[in-house]
Coordinates of C-alpha atoms and ligand atoms in Angstrom, one line a residue:
M1 CA -18.1 32.7 -40.9
S2 CA -14.9 31.2 -40.8
Q3 CA -12.6 33.9 -39.8
E4 CA -14.7 35.7 -37.4
L5 CA -13.9 32.6 -35.5
E6 CA -10.3 31.8 -36.3
S7 CA -10.2 35.5 -35.4
K8 CA -11.9 35.5 -31.9
I9 CA -10.0 31.6 -31.4
S10 CA -6.7 33.0 -32.3
D11 CA -7.0 36.2 -29.3
K12 CA -9.5 34.4 -27.3
S13 CA -12.7 36.1 -27.0
A14 CA -14.4 33.2 -27.7
V15 CA -16.6 31.0 -25.3
I16 CA -15.7 27.7 -25.1
G17 CA -18.9 25.0 -24.3
V18 CA -18.4 22.1 -22.7
I19 CA -21.1 19.7 -23.2
G20 CA -20.9 17.7 -19.2
L21 CA -18.3 18.0 -17.2
G22 CA -17.1 14.9 -15.9
Y23 CA -14.1 13.0 -15.5
V24 CA -13.1 14.7 -19.2
G25 CA -14.6 18.1 -19.1
L26 CA -13.9 19.4 -16.4
P27 CA -9.8 18.7 -17.0
L28 CA -10.9 19.7 -20.9
I29 CA -11.9 23.3 -19.3
N30 CA -9.3 24.0 -16.8
A31 CA -6.5 23.7 -20.2
F32 CA -8.4 26.8 -21.7
V33 CA -9.3 28.3 -18.7
K34 CA -5.3 28.2 -18.6
V35 CA -4.8 29.8 -21.7
G36 CA -7.2 32.9 -21.2
F37 CA -10.5 31.2 -22.6
R38 CA -13.8 32.0 -20.5
C39 CA -15.3 28.3 -20.4
L40 CA -19.7 28.0 -20.2
G41 CA -20.0 24.1 -19.1
F42 CA -23.0 22.4 -19.6
D43 CA -24.8 19.1 -17.3
V44 CA -28.3 17.8 -17.9
D45 CA -27.4 17.0 -13.6
Q46 CA -28.9 20.3 -11.4
S47 CA -26.7 19.0 -8.7
K48 CA -23.1 18.8 -10.8
V49 CA -24.0 22.9 -11.8
D50 CA -24.2 23.5 -8.8
R51 CA -21.8 22.4 -6.5
L52 CA -19.3 23.4 -9.5
Q53 CA -21.0 27.0 -9.5
A54 CA -19.8 27.0 -5.6
G55 CA -16.7 26.6 -6.9
E56 CA -16.7 23.3 -5.0
S57 CA -14.9 20.3 -7.2
Y58 CA -16.6 16.1 -7.1
I59 CA -13.6 15.3 -8.8
K60 CA -10.3 14.3 -7.1
H61 CA -7.7 14.8 -9.7
V62 CA -9.5 19.0 -10.5
P63 CA -9.8 19.5 -6.9
S64 CA -12.5 22.7 -5.5
E65 CA -9.2 25.5 -5.9
V66 CA -9.0 24.6 -9.1
V67 CA -13.2 25.6 -9.7
S68 CA -13.1 28.4 -7.3
S69 CA -9.8 30.0 -8.7
W70 CA -11.6 30.0 -12.4
I71 CA -15.2 31.5 -10.7
S72 CA -13.2 34.4 -8.9
A73 CA -10.8 34.9 -12.4
E74 CA -14.0 35.0 -14.4
K75 CA -13.8 32.6 -16.5
F76 CA -15.8 29.5 -15.8
Q77 CA -20.2 28.9 -15.3
S78 CA -22.1 26.1 -15.3
T79 CA -25.7 25.9 -16.5
S80 CA -28.4 23.5 -16.7
D81 CA -30.4 25.3 -18.8
L82 CA -29.6 24.2 -22.6
S83 CA -30.8 27.0 -24.1
R84 CA -27.6 29.5 -23.4
L85 CA -25.3 26.5 -25.7
S86 CA -26.1 29.5 -28.5
E87 CA -24.5 31.3 -26.2
P88 CA -20.4 30.1 -26.9
D89 CA -18.5 30.0 -30.5
V90 CA -17.6 26.4 -29.8
L91 CA -18.8 23.1 -28.1
L92 CA -16.4 20.3 -27.1
I93 CA -19.5 17.2 -26.3
C94 CA -17.8 15.4 -23.4
V95 CA -21.2 13.3 -22.2
P96 CA -21.4 9.7 -21.6
T97 CA -21.0 6.8 -24.2
P98 CA -21.9 3.5 -21.8
L99 CA -23.2 0.1 -23.5
T100 CA -25.8 -1.1 -23.4
D101 CA -27.6 -4.2 -21.3
S102 CA -27.6 -6.5 -24.6
R103 CA -23.2 -5.0 -24.4
D104 CA -24.6 -2.6 -27.7
P105 CA -23.3 0.8 -28.1
D106 CA -25.4 3.4 -26.0
L107 CA -25.6 7.0 -28.3
A108 CA -29.0 8.1 -26.0
Y109 CA -26.6 10.5 -24.5
V110 CA -24.7 11.7 -27.6
E111 CA -27.9 11.8 -29.4
S112 CA -29.9 14.2 -26.6
T113 CA -26.5 15.8 -27.1
A114 CA -26.9 16.4 -30.8
E115 CA -30.9 16.8 -30.4
S116 CA -30.6 19.6 -27.8
I117 CA -27.4 21.8 -30.2
S118 CA -29.3 21.4 -33.8
K119 CA -32.4 23.4 -31.6
T120 CA -29.8 26.5 -31.1
L121 CA -27.3 26.1 -34.0
R122 CA -25.8 29.6 -35.6
A123 CA -23.3 29.6 -37.5
G124 CA -20.5 30.5 -36.5
Q125 CA -19.4 27.6 -34.3
L126 CA -17.7 25.0 -34.5
V127 CA -18.6 21.6 -32.8
V128 CA -17.0 18.8 -31.9
L129 CA -17.1 15.0 -30.4
E130 CA -14.6 14.2 -27.7
S131 CA -16.2 11.3 -25.9
T132 CA -15.7 8.0 -27.3
T133 CA -17.3 6.3 -30.4
Y134 CA -17.5 3.9 -33.0
P135 CA -15.9 4.8 -36.7
T136 CA -19.2 6.8 -38.7
T137 CA -20.4 8.3 -35.6
T138 CA -20.5 12.1 -36.2
R139 CA -21.0 12.0 -40.0
E140 CA -23.8 9.3 -39.6
I141 CA -25.1 10.2 -36.6
M142 CA -24.7 14.1 -36.0
L143 CA -24.7 15.3 -38.9
P144 CA -28.1 14.6 -39.8
I145 CA -29.4 16.0 -36.7
F146 CA -28.0 19.4 -37.7
K147 CA -29.3 19.6 -41.0
R148 CA -32.8 19.6 -39.4
S149 CA -31.6 23.6 -38.9
G150 CA -31.4 23.8 -41.7
L151 CA -27.6 24.7 -42.3
I152 CA -24.8 24.0 -43.8
C153 CA -22.2 22.4 -42.0
G154 CA -18.5 23.8 -44.1
D155 CA -19.6 27.1 -45.1
D156 CA -22.7 28.0 -41.8
Y157 CA -21.3 26.3 -39.0
F158 CA -18.3 23.5 -38.3
L159 CA -18.0 19.7 -36.7
A160 CA -15.1 17.2 -36.6
Y161 CA -14.6 14.8 -33.7
S162 CA -11.7 14.5 -31.1
P163 CA -10.9 11.9 -28.8
E164 CA -9.5 13.2 -25.3
R165 CA -7.0 11.0 -23.9
E166 CA -7.3 11.8 -20.6
D167 CA -5.8 9.3 -18.0
P168 CA -7.5 10.5 -14.6
G169 CA -4.7 10.0 -12.0
N170 CA -1.6 9.9 -13.8
P171 CA 0.5 11.8 -12.8
D172 CA 2.7 12.9 -16.0
Y173 CA -0.2 13.4 -17.8
S174 CA -3.1 16.1 -17.6
A175 CA -5.4 17.1 -20.4
E176 CA -2.4 20.3 -22.3
G177 CA -0.6 17.4 -21.8
I178 CA -1.6 14.4 -24.2
P179 CA -1.7 15.2 -27.8
K180 CA -5.1 15.4 -29.6
V181 CA -6.1 13.6 -32.8
V182 CA -8.6 15.6 -35.0
G183 CA -10.0 14.5 -37.5
G184 CA -12.8 17.0 -39.4
L185 CA -15.7 16.2 -41.9
D186 CA -14.6 18.6 -43.4
E187 CA -10.7 21.3 -43.9
T188 CA -12.3 23.9 -42.7
S189 CA -14.1 22.5 -40.0
C190 CA -10.4 20.5 -39.6
Q191 CA -8.5 23.6 -39.0
L192 CA -11.1 25.7 -37.5
A193 CA -10.4 22.4 -34.9
V194 CA -6.9 22.5 -34.9
Q195 CA -6.5 26.1 -34.5
L196 CA -8.7 25.7 -31.2
Y197 CA -6.8 23.3 -29.4
S198 CA -3.3 24.6 -30.2
Q199 CA -4.0 27.2 -28.6
A200 CA -4.6 24.9 -25.0
I201 CA -2.8 21.8 -25.5
V202 CA 0.5 20.5 -26.5
K203 CA 0.5 19.0 -29.9
V204 CA -2.3 18.4 -32.7
I205 CA -2.3 15.7 -34.8
P206 CA -4.7 16.9 -37.5
V207 CA -6.4 13.6 -39.5
S208 CA -8.1 12.5 -42.8
S209 CA -11.7 12.2 -41.4
P210 CA -13.8 11.9 -38.5
E211 CA -14.0 7.8 -38.8
I212 CA -9.9 8.5 -38.5
A213 CA -10.2 9.8 -35.6
E214 CA -12.7 7.8 -33.9
A215 CA -11.1 4.9 -35.0
C216 CA -7.6 5.9 -33.7
K217 CA -9.6 6.1 -30.1
I218 CA -11.0 2.6 -30.6
L219 CA -8.1 1.1 -31.7
E220 CA -6.1 3.0 -29.1
N221 CA -8.6 1.2 -26.7
T222 CA -8.8 -2.0 -27.5
Y223 CA -4.7 -2.5 -28.2
R224 CA -4.8 -1.7 -24.1
A225 CA -8.0 -4.9 -23.9
V226 CA -6.2 -6.7 -25.5
N227 CA -2.4 -6.7 -24.3
I228 CA -4.3 -6.7 -21.2
A229 CA -5.8 -10.0 -22.2
L230 CA -3.2 -11.7 -22.7
V231 CA -1.1 -10.6 -19.2
N232 CA -3.8 -12.4 -17.4
E233 CA -4.1 -14.7 -19.2
L234 CA -0.2 -15.8 -19.3
K235 CA -0.7 -15.0 -14.9
V236 CA -2.4 -17.8 -15.0
L237 CA -0.8 -20.1 -16.3
F238 CA 3.0 -19.1 -15.0
D239 CA 1.0 -19.5 -11.4
R240 CA -0.1 -22.4 -11.8
M241 CA 3.4 -23.2 -12.3
G242 CA 5.1 -20.6 -9.7
I243 CA 6.4 -18.1 -12.0
D244 CA 6.1 -14.9 -11.4
I245 CA 4.1 -12.9 -13.9
W246 CA 4.8 -9.2 -12.9
E247 CA 8.7 -10.3 -12.9
V248 CA 8.0 -11.8 -15.8
V249 CA 6.8 -8.2 -18.1
D250 CA 9.3 -6.7 -15.6
A251 CA 12.6 -8.7 -17.3
A252 CA 10.7 -8.5 -21.0
K253 CA 10.6 -4.8 -20.3
T254 CA 14.3 -4.3 -20.2
K255 CA 14.1 -5.4 -24.7
P256 CA 14.2 -1.6 -25.4
F257 CA 12.3 -2.5 -29.1
G258 CA 9.2 -4.4 -29.6
F259 CA 7.8 -4.8 -26.1
Q260 CA 5.2 -2.5 -24.6
A261 CA 4.3 -3.6 -20.8
F262 CA 0.7 -4.7 -19.5
Y263 CA 0.2 -6.0 -16.2
P264 CA -2.5 -8.5 -15.0
G265 CA -5.0 -7.5 -12.9
P266 CA -8.2 -8.8 -11.2
G267 CA -10.5 -8.1 -14.1
L268 CA -11.4 -5.0 -16.8
G269 CA -12.5 -1.2 -15.1
G270 CA -13.2 2.4 -15.5
H271 CA -15.5 3.8 -18.3
C272 CA -12.7 3.0 -21.5
I273 CA -11.7 -0.1 -21.5
P274 CA -14.0 -2.8 -20.7
I275 CA -16.7 -0.6 -22.7
D276 CA -15.3 0.8 -26.1
P277 CA -13.8 -2.1 -27.8
F278 CA -17.2 -3.3 -27.7
Y279 CA -18.2 -0.8 -29.8
L280 CA -16.1 -2.1 -32.5
T281 CA -17.6 -5.4 -32.2
W282 CA -20.5 -4.3 -32.6
L283 CA -19.7 -2.4 -35.7
A284 CA -17.5 -5.8 -37.2
R285 CA -21.4 -6.7 -36.5
K286 CA -23.3 -5.1 -39.1
Q287 CA -20.6 -5.2 -41.0
G288 CA -21.1 -9.3 -41.6
L289 CA -18.2 -9.7 -39.7
M290 CA -16.2 -10.7 -36.8
T291 CA -13.4 -9.3 -34.0
R292 CA -13.0 -12.9 -32.5
F293 CA -9.7 -11.3 -30.5
I294 CA -11.7 -9.0 -28.8
E295 CA -14.1 -11.1 -28.3
L296 CA -11.7 -13.4 -26.8
A297 CA -10.0 -10.9 -24.6
G298 CA -13.6 -9.3 -23.5
E299 CA -13.9 -13.2 -22.3
V300 CA -10.7 -13.3 -20.4
N301 CA -10.8 -9.9 -18.5
S302 CA -14.6 -10.8 -17.7
R303 CA -13.1 -13.6 -15.9
M304 CA -10.1 -12.3 -13.9
P305 CA -12.3 -12.1 -11.0
E306 CA -13.7 -15.7 -10.6
Y307 CA -9.8 -16.6 -11.0
V308 CA -9.1 -13.8 -8.0
I309 CA -11.6 -15.9 -5.8
S310 CA -11.2 -18.8 -6.9
Q311 CA -7.1 -18.5 -6.3
L312 CA -8.6 -16.6 -2.2
T313 CA -10.6 -20.3 -1.5
K314 CA -7.9 -22.3 -2.2
F315 CA -5.1 -20.3 0.1
L316 CA -7.8 -20.3 2.4
N317 CA -8.8 -23.7 2.3
D318 CA -5.3 -24.7 2.9
E319 CA -4.8 -22.7 6.4
G320 CA -8.5 -24.8 7.1
K321 CA -10.9 -22.3 6.5
P322 CA -13.9 -21.6 3.9
V323 CA -15.1 -19.0 2.7
R324 CA -18.0 -18.8 4.2
G325 CA -17.6 -17.2 7.5
S326 CA -13.9 -15.9 7.4
K327 CA -13.8 -12.2 7.4
I328 CA -12.0 -10.5 4.4
C329 CA -10.8 -6.5 4.2
L330 CA -11.3 -6.3 -0.1
L331 CA -8.6 -2.5 -0.5
G332 CA -9.2 -0.7 -3.6
M333 CA -12.5 -0.5 -5.0
A334 CA -11.7 2.4 -7.7
Y335 CA -11.1 0.6 -10.7
K336 CA -7.5 1.4 -10.8
K337 CA -5.3 3.7 -8.6
D338 CA -5.2 7.0 -6.9
V339 CA -8.4 7.4 -8.7
D340 CA -11.4 7.7 -7.3
D341 CA -14.0 6.4 -9.8
P342 CA -15.8 3.4 -8.9
R343 CA -16.5 2.5 -12.8
E344 CA -17.1 -1.1 -13.9
S345 CA -14.0 -1.4 -10.7
P346 CA -13.8 -5.4 -10.7
S347 CA -13.7 -4.4 -7.0
F348 CA -17.5 -4.7 -7.0
E349 CA -17.6 -8.3 -9.1
L350 CA -14.7 -9.6 -5.6
M351 CA -17.2 -8.1 -3.1
E352 CA -20.5 -9.6 -4.9
L353 CA -18.0 -12.9 -5.5
L354 CA -17.2 -12.8 -1.3
L355 CA -21.0 -11.9 -0.4
E356 CA -23.2 -14.6 -2.5
R357 CA -20.5 -17.2 -0.5
G358 CA -20.8 -15.3 2.4
A359 CA -17.3 -13.9 3.5
D360 CA -17.9 -10.8 6.8
L361 CA -17.3 -8.9 4.5
V362 CA -14.7 -4.8 5.1
Y363 CA -13.9 -3.0 2.4
N364 CA -11.1 0.0 2.0
D365 CA -10.9 2.9 0.0
P366 CA -9.1 6.0 0.9
H367 CA -10.9 7.8 -2.3
I368 CA -14.2 6.7 -1.9
H369 CA -15.8 6.8 1.4
E370 CA -19.1 5.3 1.1
L371 CA -20.5 2.6 -1.8
P372 CA -22.8 4.5 -5.0
K373 CA -25.1 2.6 -5.6
M374 CA -24.0 0.7 -9.4
R375 CA -26.3 -0.3 -12.4
H376 CA -24.9 -3.9 -12.8
Y377 CA -24.3 -4.8 -9.1
D378 CA -25.9 -5.3 -6.1
V379 CA -23.6 -5.2 -3.2
P380 CA -25.6 -3.5 0.2
E381 CA -24.3 0.3 1.9
M382 CA -21.0 0.1 3.2
K383 CA -18.3 3.1 5.0
S384 CA -14.7 2.6 4.2
C385 CA -13.0 0.3 7.3
E386 CA -11.2 2.6 8.7
L387 CA -7.2 1.1 8.8
T388 CA -6.1 -0.2 12.5
E389 CA -3.7 -2.7 13.5
D390 CA -6.7 -4.2 15.1
L391 CA -9.1 -4.4 12.3
L392 CA -6.5 -5.7 10.0
S393 CA -5.1 -8.3 12.2
A394 CA -8.5 -9.2 12.6
Q395 CA -9.5 -10.3 9.1
D396 CA -8.6 -14.6 7.4
C397 CA -7.8 -12.7 4.7
V398 CA -7.2 -9.0 3.2
L399 CA -7.4 -8.3 -1.0
I400 CA -4.8 -6.2 -2.4
A401 CA -7.8 -5.5 -5.2
T402 CA -6.6 -1.2 -6.0
D403 CA -2.6 -0.5 -5.5
H404 CA -3.5 3.0 -4.3
T405 CA -0.2 4.8 -3.7
A406 CA -1.8 5.8 -0.1
Y407 CA -1.2 2.4 1.1
D408 CA 1.4 2.2 3.5
Y409 CA 1.7 -1.8 2.2
N410 CA 4.7 -2.4 4.8
F411 CA 1.9 -1.8 7.6
I412 CA -0.7 -4.1 5.6
V413 CA 1.5 -6.5 6.1
K414 CA 2.4 -6.5 9.5
N415 CA -0.8 -6.6 10.8
S416 CA -2.1 -9.0 8.3
I417 CA -2.6 -12.6 8.4
F418 CA -3.0 -12.9 5.7
V419 CA -2.4 -11.4 2.9
L420 CA -3.7 -11.6 -1.9
D421 CA -2.1 -8.8 -4.1
T422 CA -3.2 -9.1 -7.1
R423 CA -1.4 -6.1 -8.2
N424 CA 2.0 -6.9 -7.3
A425 CA 1.1 -4.3 -4.2
T426 CA 3.4 -5.9 -1.9
K427 CA 6.6 -6.6 -3.8
S428 CA 8.9 -4.3 -2.4
V429 CA 7.3 -5.4 1.4
K430 CA 10.4 -7.1 2.8
V431 CA 8.7 -8.9 6.1
G432 CA 6.6 -11.5 6.7
R433 CA 6.7 -12.2 2.3
E434 CA 5.8 -14.9 3.4
K435 CA 1.7 -14.4 4.2
I436 CA 1.0 -12.1 0.7
R437 CA 0.5 -14.6 -2.3
K438 CA -1.0 -13.1 -5.8
A439 CA -3.3 -13.7 -7.9
Ligands
NAD1 N1 -13.3 8.5 -18.0 C1 -12.2 8.9 -18.4 O1 -11.1 8.5 -18.5 C2 -11.3 9.1 -20.1 C3 -10.9 8.9 -20.7 C4 -11.1 8.8 -22.4 C5 -12.3 9.6 -22.7 N2 -13.4 8.6 -22.3 C6 -15.3 9.5 -23.0 O2 -15.2 10.4 -22.5 C7 -16.6 10.2 -22.2 C8 -16.9 11.3 -20.9 O3 -16.0 11.0 -19.8 P1 -16.3 10.8 -19.0 O4 -15.5 10.0 -17.4 O5 -16.1 12.0 -18.3 O6 -18.2 10.7 -18.2 P2 -18.4 10.9 -16.8 O7 -19.8 10.7 -16.4 O8 -17.9 10.9 -16.3 O9 -18.8 12.7 -17.1 C9 -20.6 13.0 -18.0 C10 -21.8 13.7 -18.0 O10 -21.8 14.4 -18.5 C11 -23.0 14.0 -17.7 N3 -24.5 15.2 -19.1 C12 -25.7 13.1 -19.7 N4 -25.9 13.4 -20.1 C13 -25.9 15.3 -21.1 C14 -26.5 15.8 -21.7 N5 -27.4 15.7 -22.3 N6 -26.1 17.5 -21.4 C15 -25.4 17.4 -20.4 N7 -24.6 17.5 -19.7 C16 -24.9 15.3 -19.8 C17 -23.6 13.4 -17.1 O11 -24.4 14.4 -16.2 C18 -22.4 14.0 -16.7 O12 -21.7 15.0 -15.2 C19 -17.1 8.8 -22.6 O13 -17.1 8.9 -23.6 C20 -16.1 7.8 -22.4 O14 -16.0 7.3 -22.5 C21 -13.8 8.8 -20.9

C-alpha cells in the first residue's frame, strides 16, 4: 500500500484532498498546486465551495486570480460532498479548533471530520491533521474513530499530525516557505507525510511522534502569548513612569542573542494566540496540574482593552470631555495588521466598552468593509466609514487599534484633534506629535 502511495507522491499524480477551505486550507492548496499536484477541496460551507468553483476567493492573501488559475489549469475543484473523501490519496485536515463557552477545547469539527473520513476511508490513503490541538488528539481522538473502518493504521492507511504555521499578512512567509514539523503514528506514516510535504514545502522536520508535533505547535503559540503578556504588563508600568515601552523593546532587541522582540497592543486576537494556550491549560487540569504562567498571561492580555479605554477616558477627561457623547473613530477591526480576519480581535471589545460608555462611535478598516456577526460580541451593524479630513477633524479621539500599512498616519494625525495609538503606528509621524498619546 505504502509503495503505491509513495510512487504517486513522487510523480505528483497523488490527489490532495484539503478539508476546511479557510485561512489555512487555501494557502496549503496553493503550495501543492504550484508544484503540480491536483487538489480537491472540501468544506461544509456551500457558499465558500460555490465561490471557489467560480474562481472567487474570500481571503485577501489568496487572491481570486490565484484561485481561477488553479481552476483553469484543471488543478482544483471544491465540493461539499463528503462522500467524495474516498477520491483523494491524501487528506489534509484544516478545520477550526475553537474553545467552548467554558473555554475548554472544542474538537467538534475535528471529530465530525474524522467521522466523515472513517465512512469512506480506503486502503492507501494518508490522513494528516493540521488543525492546532492539544497533544494526544491524533492518537486518542482520530485513531479510535478510524479504527471503526476496520482498516489498520500503518498497514492499510497512514496517519500523521503536522501543525500549520501559517502567518497571514506576513509578506516574508507563504505556506511553502515555512518549515513543517511532522509526527506519524508509525514510521511509514511519518515517512509518507515527510515525502509529501517535501514536494511542496521548503523544509520538513520529522519528529518521533504526533504528540511531539502537537506539543510543538502549542509551545510556539503559548510562547507568544506569554511574551506578549510580559510586554503588555511592562507597558502599564512604564506608561505610568513616562517611559515608552516600544522604544525600550527596540533598544533591547539590539542585543544579538538571548532576546526576541515582542510588542504590546490593545489585547490578543486571531484564531490562535488567544485560544491555543487554553488547550494546554485544560490538558494540564486533566493531569492534575496547573499552568499558572499561561493563566496569568491570559489574565494580563485579556485586561488590555480595559486598560486602553481607561487611558482614553483619562486623556479625554484632561480635555474636559466625558466619553459619553464624545465622537470616537476606531481604526482597524482586524486582529492584526494587513489581514481581513476579525476573529477574536480586541477591537470588538474596545467597541463594546466604548458603546457601553455612550461614545458616538464610527470605525474604519480598509480590509473589513462591514462588521461581521461575532459569536461573543454584541456590536451593532456598522459599515467602515471613509477617512476624510472632515471625518477625522470631527472626532474627539481617533483610536488606532490595528496598524494597517494602508493607513497614511501623517494624514490621520494632521487632521485629527487627538490620536490614541495602541500600536506605535505613528512612530514616524513628525508633525503634530503633541496630539498623539500611546496606550
Ligand atoms: N488562521 C491562522 O492563521 C492559523 C495559523 C495556524 C494554524 N491555524 C489552525 O488551523 C485550523 C484552521 O484554521 P483557519 O484559520 O483556517 O479556520 P477557518 O475558519 O478560516 O477555516 C476552516 C474551514 O473549515 C470548514 N469546516 C468546518 N467543519 C468542517 C467539516 N466538518 N468538513 C469540512 N469543512 C469544515 C469551515 O467552514 C471553514 O471554511 C485551526 O485549528 C487553527 O487553529 C490557523
